[in-house]
XYZ file of N, CA and C in Angstrom:
378
model
N -39.028 -130.800 -125.534
C -37.827 -130.113 -125.977
C -38.205 -129.096 -127.043
N -37.704 -127.870 -126.874
C -38.026 -126.795 -127.806
C -37.034 -126.787 -128.956
N -37.536 -126.680 -130.158
C -36.668 -126.666 -131.337
C -36.938 -125.476 -132.236
N -35.859 -124.820 -132.669
C -35.934 -123.701 -133.600
C -34.935 -123.967 -134.724
N -35.377 -123.824 -135.963
C -34.506 -124.080 -137.106
C -34.579 -122.910 -138.072
N -33.436 -122.229 -138.267
C -33.368 -121.085 -139.173
C -33.036 -121.528 -140.590
N -33.444 -120.696 -141.545
C -33.091 -120.899 -142.948
C -33.151 -119.552 -143.656
N -32.618 -119.512 -144.871
C -32.742 -118.314 -145.688
C -31.506 -117.448 -145.784
N -30.448 -117.809 -145.066
C -29.234 -117.017 -145.164
C -28.555 -117.201 -146.514
N -27.538 -116.393 -146.774
C -26.812 -116.495 -148.024
C -25.906 -115.311 -148.224
N -25.403 -115.180 -149.448
C -24.506 -114.082 -149.806
C -25.195 -113.163 -150.795
N -25.156 -111.870 -150.507
C -25.769 -110.877 -151.394
C -24.861 -109.666 -151.490
N -25.110 -108.855 -152.495
C -24.373 -107.602 -152.630
C -25.060 -106.513 -151.799
N -24.276 -105.513 -151.456
C -24.830 -104.395 -150.703
C -26.034 -103.810 -151.439
N -27.076 -103.500 -150.674
C -28.313 -103.004 -151.249
C -29.320 -104.097 -151.551
N -28.880 -105.343 -151.423
C -29.746 -106.474 -151.713
C -30.697 -106.826 -150.591
N -31.430 -107.916 -150.805
C -32.489 -108.338 -149.894
C -32.362 -109.819 -149.565
N -32.666 -110.154 -148.317
C -32.785 -111.547 -147.895
C -33.959 -111.667 -146.932
N -34.526 -112.850 -146.884
C -35.589 -113.123 -145.920
C -35.214 -114.375 -145.144
N -35.076 -114.219 -143.846
C -34.775 -115.342 -142.973
C -36.062 -115.914 -142.392
N -36.060 -117.227 -142.207
C -37.206 -117.888 -141.582
C -36.734 -118.735 -140.417
N -37.612 -118.900 -139.452
C -37.329 -119.736 -138.291
C -38.546 -120.620 -138.058
N -38.352 -121.909 -138.241
C -39.439 -122.867 -138.023
C -39.387 -123.332 -136.576
N -40.516 -123.208 -135.904
C -40.576 -123.557 -134.484
C -41.437 -124.791 -134.255
N -41.030 -125.599 -133.290
C -41.832 -126.770 -132.937
C -43.118 -126.321 -132.261
N -44.110 -127.193 -132.284
C -45.411 -126.808 -131.734
C -45.317 -126.380 -130.278
N -44.418 -127.002 -129.555
C -44.334 -126.687 -128.130
C -43.708 -125.326 -127.890
N -43.055 -124.803 -128.934
C -42.412 -123.507 -128.804
C -43.335 -122.370 -129.190
N -43.983 -122.585 -130.314
C -44.588 -121.455 -130.984
C -46.024 -121.272 -130.539
N -46.175 -120.692 -129.396
C -47.509 -120.308 -128.986
C -47.447 -118.866 -128.511
N -48.569 -118.357 -128.179
C -48.669 -116.935 -127.875
C -47.980 -116.542 -126.575
N -47.355 -117.498 -125.881
C -46.716 -117.166 -124.608
C -45.241 -116.844 -124.758
N -44.714 -116.905 -125.987
C -43.283 -116.712 -126.187
C -42.962 -115.380 -126.843
N -41.964 -114.735 -126.287
C -41.301 -113.637 -126.973
C -40.363 -114.277 -127.999
N -40.395 -113.807 -129.231
C -39.538 -114.333 -130.276
C -38.610 -113.219 -130.764
N -37.386 -113.599 -131.107
C -36.429 -112.566 -131.496
C -35.384 -113.102 -132.464
N -34.757 -112.168 -133.155
C -33.596 -112.452 -133.992
C -32.377 -111.763 -133.373
N -31.277 -112.501 -133.339
C -30.003 -111.974 -132.889
C -28.975 -112.189 -134.004
N -27.844 -111.521 -133.900
C -26.760 -111.768 -134.841
C -25.429 -111.637 -134.118
N -24.445 -112.327 -134.670
C -23.103 -112.253 -134.106
C -22.087 -112.266 -135.232
N -21.319 -111.201 -135.317
C -20.250 -111.096 -136.298
C -18.957 -111.605 -135.666
N -17.993 -112.035 -136.497
C -16.730 -112.539 -135.949
C -16.054 -111.505 -135.051
N -15.661 -111.939 -133.858
C -14.972 -111.052 -132.935
C -15.854 -110.090 -132.183
N -17.173 -110.198 -132.386
C -18.098 -109.274 -131.714
C -19.081 -110.049 -130.844
N -19.712 -109.332 -129.922
C -20.714 -109.954 -129.070
C -22.024 -110.154 -129.834
N -22.790 -111.124 -129.373
C -24.107 -111.337 -129.969
C -25.000 -110.152 -129.615
N -25.753 -109.673 -130.593
C -26.608 -108.517 -130.366
C -28.020 -108.776 -130.865
N -28.975 -108.147 -130.183
C -30.351 -108.262 -130.605
C -30.617 -107.443 -131.848
N -31.374 -107.997 -132.771
C -31.712 -107.329 -134.024
C -33.164 -106.869 -134.016
N -34.061 -107.787 -133.685
C -35.488 -107.476 -133.682
C -36.213 -108.469 -132.785
N -37.342 -108.032 -132.256
C -38.141 -108.893 -131.379
C -39.618 -108.652 -131.627
N -40.429 -109.667 -131.301
C -41.875 -109.544 -131.426
C -42.509 -110.222 -130.220
N -43.411 -109.492 -129.562
C -43.978 -110.044 -128.329
C -45.280 -110.796 -128.603
N -45.943 -111.215 -127.544
C -47.130 -112.053 -127.707
C -48.316 -111.306 -128.306
N -48.273 -109.977 -128.287
C -49.364 -109.206 -128.875
C -49.071 -108.856 -130.335
N -47.871 -109.179 -130.793
C -47.486 -108.827 -132.153
C -46.732 -107.506 -132.244
N -46.499 -106.889 -131.112
C -45.732 -105.642 -131.103
C -44.268 -105.937 -131.397
N -43.686 -105.152 -132.296
C -42.312 -105.404 -132.728
C -41.370 -104.283 -132.302
N -40.107 -104.624 -132.248
C -39.073 -103.620 -132.026
C -37.832 -104.028 -132.797
N -37.059 -103.042 -133.198
C -35.834 -103.289 -133.943
C -34.700 -102.472 -133.350
N -33.500 -102.997 -133.475
C -32.329 -102.235 -133.064
C -32.179 -101.023 -133.969
N -31.591 -99.968 -133.439
C -31.441 -98.740 -134.221
C -30.664 -98.973 -135.509
N -29.720 -99.899 -135.476
C -28.867 -100.140 -136.636
C -29.619 -100.736 -137.821
N -30.792 -101.311 -137.576
C -31.543 -101.940 -138.675
C -32.924 -101.329 -138.870
N -33.249 -100.344 -138.060
C -34.575 -99.739 -138.129
C -34.815 -99.156 -139.525
N -35.996 -99.438 -140.063
C -36.325 -98.955 -141.392
C -35.851 -99.864 -142.512
N -35.018 -100.855 -142.189
C -34.514 -101.776 -143.203
C -34.960 -103.223 -142.940
N -35.067 -103.602 -141.671
C -35.447 -104.970 -141.304
C -36.850 -104.976 -140.708
N -37.590 -106.062 -140.982
C -38.934 -106.220 -140.429
C -39.100 -107.630 -139.885
N -39.514 -107.724 -138.638
C -39.778 -109.025 -138.024
C -41.272 -109.307 -138.065
N -41.627 -110.574 -138.288
C -43.035 -110.946 -138.298
C -43.163 -112.401 -137.855
N -44.379 -112.755 -137.462
C -44.630 -114.145 -137.055
C -45.915 -114.613 -137.717
N -45.926 -115.868 -138.109
C -47.094 -116.494 -138.713
C -47.483 -117.655 -137.815
N -48.470 -117.438 -136.986
C -48.850 -118.462 -136.022
C -49.425 -119.700 -136.695
N -50.081 -119.519 -137.812
C -50.664 -120.672 -138.502
C -49.574 -121.598 -139.031
N -48.452 -121.013 -139.417
C -47.349 -121.801 -139.979
C -46.237 -122.048 -138.973
N -46.401 -121.590 -137.739
C -45.345 -121.733 -136.718
C -44.006 -121.201 -137.206
N -44.036 -120.018 -137.798
C -42.827 -119.468 -138.415
C -42.581 -118.035 -137.978
N -41.326 -117.749 -137.703
C -40.862 -116.398 -137.435
C -40.020 -115.970 -138.629
N -40.181 -114.739 -139.077
C -39.443 -114.277 -140.247
C -38.708 -112.976 -139.958
N -37.677 -112.734 -140.751
C -36.955 -111.461 -140.714
C -36.703 -111.036 -142.159
N -37.418 -110.012 -142.583
C -37.222 -109.445 -143.909
C -36.118 -108.409 -143.812
N -35.063 -108.594 -144.595
C -33.909 -107.706 -144.526
C -33.735 -107.014 -145.877
N -33.948 -105.713 -145.908
C -33.815 -104.918 -147.120
C -32.618 -103.983 -147.006
N -32.172 -103.505 -148.142
C -31.066 -102.551 -148.194
C -29.902 -103.014 -147.314
N -29.469 -104.225 -147.548
C -28.416 -104.809 -146.714
C -27.091 -104.081 -146.919
N -26.325 -104.043 -145.844
C -25.022 -103.384 -145.822
C -23.941 -104.389 -145.430
N -22.700 -104.136 -145.795
C -21.626 -105.057 -145.386
C -21.577 -105.278 -143.870
N -21.918 -104.267 -143.100
C -21.879 -104.403 -141.645
C -23.003 -105.283 -141.098
N -23.925 -105.714 -141.957
C -24.953 -106.670 -141.543
C -24.442 -108.111 -141.604
N -23.246 -108.296 -142.135
C -22.665 -109.630 -142.228
C -22.499 -110.237 -140.836
N -23.085 -111.425 -140.635
C -23.058 -112.076 -139.322
C -23.768 -113.420 -139.414
N -23.647 -114.187 -138.340
C -24.485 -115.360 -138.155
C -25.751 -114.868 -137.463
N -26.899 -115.222 -138.012
C -28.175 -114.790 -137.465
C -28.861 -115.961 -136.752
N -29.375 -115.666 -135.554
C -30.004 -116.680 -134.722
C -31.434 -116.293 -134.374
N -32.281 -117.288 -134.363
C -33.649 -117.163 -133.884
C -33.668 -117.603 -132.423
N -34.471 -116.928 -131.596
C -34.536 -117.270 -130.181
C -35.947 -117.101 -129.646
N -36.245 -117.845 -128.587
C -37.563 -117.778 -127.958
C -37.413 -117.803 -126.447
N -38.318 -117.122 -125.773
C -38.237 -117.059 -124.321
C -39.603 -116.711 -123.743
N -39.910 -117.318 -122.624
C -41.154 -116.995 -121.936
C -40.910 -115.811 -121.004
N -41.011 -114.640 -121.536
C -40.821 -113.436 -120.748
C -42.003 -112.514 -120.970
N -42.123 -111.545 -120.109
C -43.242 -110.627 -120.232
C -43.106 -109.786 -121.490
N -44.212 -109.270 -121.973
C -44.181 -108.410 -123.149
C -43.324 -107.164 -122.884
N -43.349 -106.690 -121.654
C -42.562 -105.509 -121.328
C -41.063 -105.762 -121.481
N -40.670 -107.012 -121.359
C -39.248 -107.359 -121.455
C -38.879 -107.901 -122.827
N -39.825 -107.845 -123.757
C -39.596 -108.397 -125.085
C -39.327 -107.274 -126.068
N -38.076 -106.936 -126.236
C -37.684 -105.924 -127.208
C -36.284 -106.241 -127.704
N -35.892 -105.577 -128.767
C -34.684 -105.968 -129.502
C -33.414 -105.922 -128.657
N -33.310 -104.945 -127.773
C -32.078 -104.773 -127.001
C -32.213 -105.226 -125.560
N -33.049 -106.259 -125.333
C -33.328 -106.718 -123.973
C -32.283 -107.673 -123.430
N -31.312 -108.036 -124.238
C -30.288 -108.952 -123.764
C -30.385 -110.316 -124.406
N -29.394 -111.155 -124.158
C -29.306 -112.446 -124.841
C -29.723 -113.621 -123.968
N -30.300 -113.376 -122.808
C -30.653 -114.491 -121.926
C -31.997 -115.108 -122.306
N -32.075 -115.568 -123.530
C -33.237 -116.301 -124.020
C -33.028 -117.788 -123.752
N -34.122 -118.490 -123.517
C -34.017 -119.895 -123.157
C -33.700 -120.805 -124.338
N -34.237 -120.482 -125.502
C -34.136 -121.405 -126.640
C -33.530 -120.702 -127.843
N -32.650 -121.433 -128.539
C -31.916 -120.873 -129.675
C -31.882 -121.857 -130.837
N -31.865 -121.302 -132.044
C -31.611 -122.106 -133.217
C -30.117 -122.237 -133.438
N -29.751 -122.926 -134.521
C -28.337 -123.189 -134.801
C -27.675 -122.060 -135.569
N -28.468 -121.154 -136.126
C -27.932 -120.009 -136.846
C -27.906 -120.204 -138.341
N -27.958 -119.083 -139.055
C -27.828 -119.087 -140.508
C -26.950 -117.894 -140.896
N -25.999 -118.129 -141.802
C -24.998 -117.111 -142.139
C -25.537 -116.138 -143.179
N -25.323 -114.860 -142.930
C -25.630 -113.802 -143.890
C -24.337 -113.063 -144.204
N -24.009 -112.973 -145.499
C -22.798 -112.287 -145.921
C -23.167 -111.235 -146.964
N -22.764 -109.995 -146.698
C -23.069 -108.882 -147.589
C -21.746 -108.281 -148.059
N -21.571 -108.203 -149.365
C -20.308 -107.684 -149.895
C -20.517 -106.472 -150.785
């Protein structure tokens, strides 16, 4: 069974910074998984924020480009999302996800049909 657990959410003022982490079980976190962050605001559809493929290549949605950075630490089985210069419109529940898909299909706006999901962590920007 694959397990993903997010942490690091909270409330910050506009312009502030947060760092989200996603702890993955050993069976999840290997070089065969595309890893990604998604978010969902109240009344809106879930959207891709950032993704990182098995080679370490990253992509970000246009709305967060230049402000958010996705990274993975294979030694610690951890996926991270560094969020700088936060805006009120970044307010949402943020989810970590993993999927065994090709690197070509691993990018931020590739869709939400990932196999494994965490429970989410709330980010509120005021």
